[in-house]
PDB file of C-alpha atoms in Angstrom:
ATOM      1  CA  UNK K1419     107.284  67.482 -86.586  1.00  0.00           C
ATOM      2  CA  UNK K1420     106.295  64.288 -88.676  1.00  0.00           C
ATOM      3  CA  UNK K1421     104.062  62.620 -86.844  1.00  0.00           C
ATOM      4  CA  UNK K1422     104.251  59.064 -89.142  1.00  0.00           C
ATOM      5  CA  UNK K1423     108.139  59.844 -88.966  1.00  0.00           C
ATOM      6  CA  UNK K1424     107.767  59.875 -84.910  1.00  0.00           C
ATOM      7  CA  UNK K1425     105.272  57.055 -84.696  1.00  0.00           C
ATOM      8  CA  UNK K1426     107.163  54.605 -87.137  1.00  0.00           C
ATOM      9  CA  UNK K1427     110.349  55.094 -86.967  1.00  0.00           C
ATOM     10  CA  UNK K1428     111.518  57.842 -83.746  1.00  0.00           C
ATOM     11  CA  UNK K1429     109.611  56.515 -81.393  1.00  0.00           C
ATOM     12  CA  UNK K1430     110.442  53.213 -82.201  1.00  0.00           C
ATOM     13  CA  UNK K1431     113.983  53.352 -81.848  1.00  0.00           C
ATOM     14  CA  UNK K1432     113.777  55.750 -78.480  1.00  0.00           C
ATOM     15  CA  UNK K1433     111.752  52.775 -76.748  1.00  0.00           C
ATOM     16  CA  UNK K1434     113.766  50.195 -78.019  1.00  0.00           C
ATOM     17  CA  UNK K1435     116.867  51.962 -76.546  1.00  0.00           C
ATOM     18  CA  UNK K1436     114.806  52.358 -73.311  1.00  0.00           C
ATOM     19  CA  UNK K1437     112.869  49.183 -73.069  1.00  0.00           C
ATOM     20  CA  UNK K1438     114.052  47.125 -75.497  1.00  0.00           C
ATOM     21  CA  UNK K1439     111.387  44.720 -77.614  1.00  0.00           C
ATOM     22  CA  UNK K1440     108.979  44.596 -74.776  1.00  0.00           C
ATOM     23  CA  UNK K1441     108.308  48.035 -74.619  1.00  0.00           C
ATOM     24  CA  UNK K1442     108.328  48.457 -78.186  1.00  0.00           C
ATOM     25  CA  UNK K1443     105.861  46.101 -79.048  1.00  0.00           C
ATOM     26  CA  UNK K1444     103.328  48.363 -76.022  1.00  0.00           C
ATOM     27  CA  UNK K1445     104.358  51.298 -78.158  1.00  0.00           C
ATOM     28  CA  UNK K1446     103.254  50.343 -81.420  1.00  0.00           C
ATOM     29  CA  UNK K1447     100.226  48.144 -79.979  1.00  0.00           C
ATOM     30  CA  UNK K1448      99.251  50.965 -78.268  1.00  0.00           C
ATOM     31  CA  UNK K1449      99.557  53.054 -81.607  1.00  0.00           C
ATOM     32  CA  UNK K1450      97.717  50.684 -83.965  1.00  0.00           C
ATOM     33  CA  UNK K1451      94.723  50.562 -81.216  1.00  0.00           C
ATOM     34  CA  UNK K1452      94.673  53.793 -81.260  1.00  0.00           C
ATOM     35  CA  UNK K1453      94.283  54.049 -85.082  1.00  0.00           C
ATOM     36  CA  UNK K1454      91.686  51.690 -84.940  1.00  0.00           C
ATOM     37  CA  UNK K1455      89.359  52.060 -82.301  1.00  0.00           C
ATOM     38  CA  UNK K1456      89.768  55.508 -80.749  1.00  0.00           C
ATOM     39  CA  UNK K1457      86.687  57.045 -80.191  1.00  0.00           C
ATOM     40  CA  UNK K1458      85.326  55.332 -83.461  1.00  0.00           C
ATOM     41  CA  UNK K1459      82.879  53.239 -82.147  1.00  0.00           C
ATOM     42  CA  UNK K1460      80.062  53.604 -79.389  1.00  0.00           C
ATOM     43  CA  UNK K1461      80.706  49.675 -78.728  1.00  0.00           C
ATOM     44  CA  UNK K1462      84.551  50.033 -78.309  1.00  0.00           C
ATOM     45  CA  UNK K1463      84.430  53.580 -76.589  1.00  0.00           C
ATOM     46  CA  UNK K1464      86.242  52.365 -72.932  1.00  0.00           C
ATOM     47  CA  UNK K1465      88.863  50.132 -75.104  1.00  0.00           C
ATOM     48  CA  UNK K1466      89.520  53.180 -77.547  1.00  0.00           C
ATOM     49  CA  UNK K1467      90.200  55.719 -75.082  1.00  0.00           C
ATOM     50  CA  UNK K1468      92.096  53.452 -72.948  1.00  0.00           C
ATOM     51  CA  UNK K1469      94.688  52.791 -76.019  1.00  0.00           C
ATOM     52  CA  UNK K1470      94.743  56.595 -76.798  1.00  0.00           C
ATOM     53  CA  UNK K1471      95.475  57.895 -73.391  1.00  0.00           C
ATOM     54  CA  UNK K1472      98.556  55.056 -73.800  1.00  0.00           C
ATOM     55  CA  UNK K1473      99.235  56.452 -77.079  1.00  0.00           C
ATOM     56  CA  UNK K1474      99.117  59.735 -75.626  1.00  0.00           C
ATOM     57  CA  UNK K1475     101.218  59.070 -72.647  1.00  0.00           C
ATOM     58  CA  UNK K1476     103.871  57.251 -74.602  1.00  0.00           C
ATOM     59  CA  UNK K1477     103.602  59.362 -77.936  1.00  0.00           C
ATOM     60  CA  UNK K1478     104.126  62.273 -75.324  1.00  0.00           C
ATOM     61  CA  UNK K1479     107.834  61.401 -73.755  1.00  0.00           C
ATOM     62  CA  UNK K1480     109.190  60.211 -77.357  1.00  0.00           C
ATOM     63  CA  UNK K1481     108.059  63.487 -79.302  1.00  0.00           C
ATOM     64  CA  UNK K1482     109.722  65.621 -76.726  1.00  0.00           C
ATOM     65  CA  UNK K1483     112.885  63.330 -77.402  1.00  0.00           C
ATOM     66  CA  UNK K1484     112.229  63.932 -81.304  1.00  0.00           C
ATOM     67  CA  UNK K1485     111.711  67.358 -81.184  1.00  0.00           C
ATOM     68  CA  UNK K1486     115.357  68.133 -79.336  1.00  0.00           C
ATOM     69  CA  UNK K1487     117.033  66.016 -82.009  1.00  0.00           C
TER      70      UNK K1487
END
């Protein structure tokens, strides 16, 4: 599976369809975060693993979603 394909563009429109914009937005905040600060830094160790357990979570129902189509 592509995982920039999922994160960009799949995942995008599955949460859009679910949530509309507001739940979108969490998605891909939650993505960039992760990105950036996940487990990176010893000052920003709480804040990354709190976005990538998000990431994780949410990343988690969409690729199921992209994997059956």
């Amino acid at each position: 599976m592509l995982e920039n394909g999922h994160d960009a563009v799949t995942a995008t429109l599955i949460y859009f369809v679910l949530g509309g914009a507001p739940l979108v937005i969490v998605h891909r905040l939650s993505n960039t975060l992760d990105e950036m600060w996940g487990y990176r830094n010893e000052q920003f160790n709480y804040f990354g693993k709190c976005s990538e357990r998000i990431d994780d979570l949410l990343g988690f129902i969409s690729a199921k979603i992209t994997a059956l189509l």
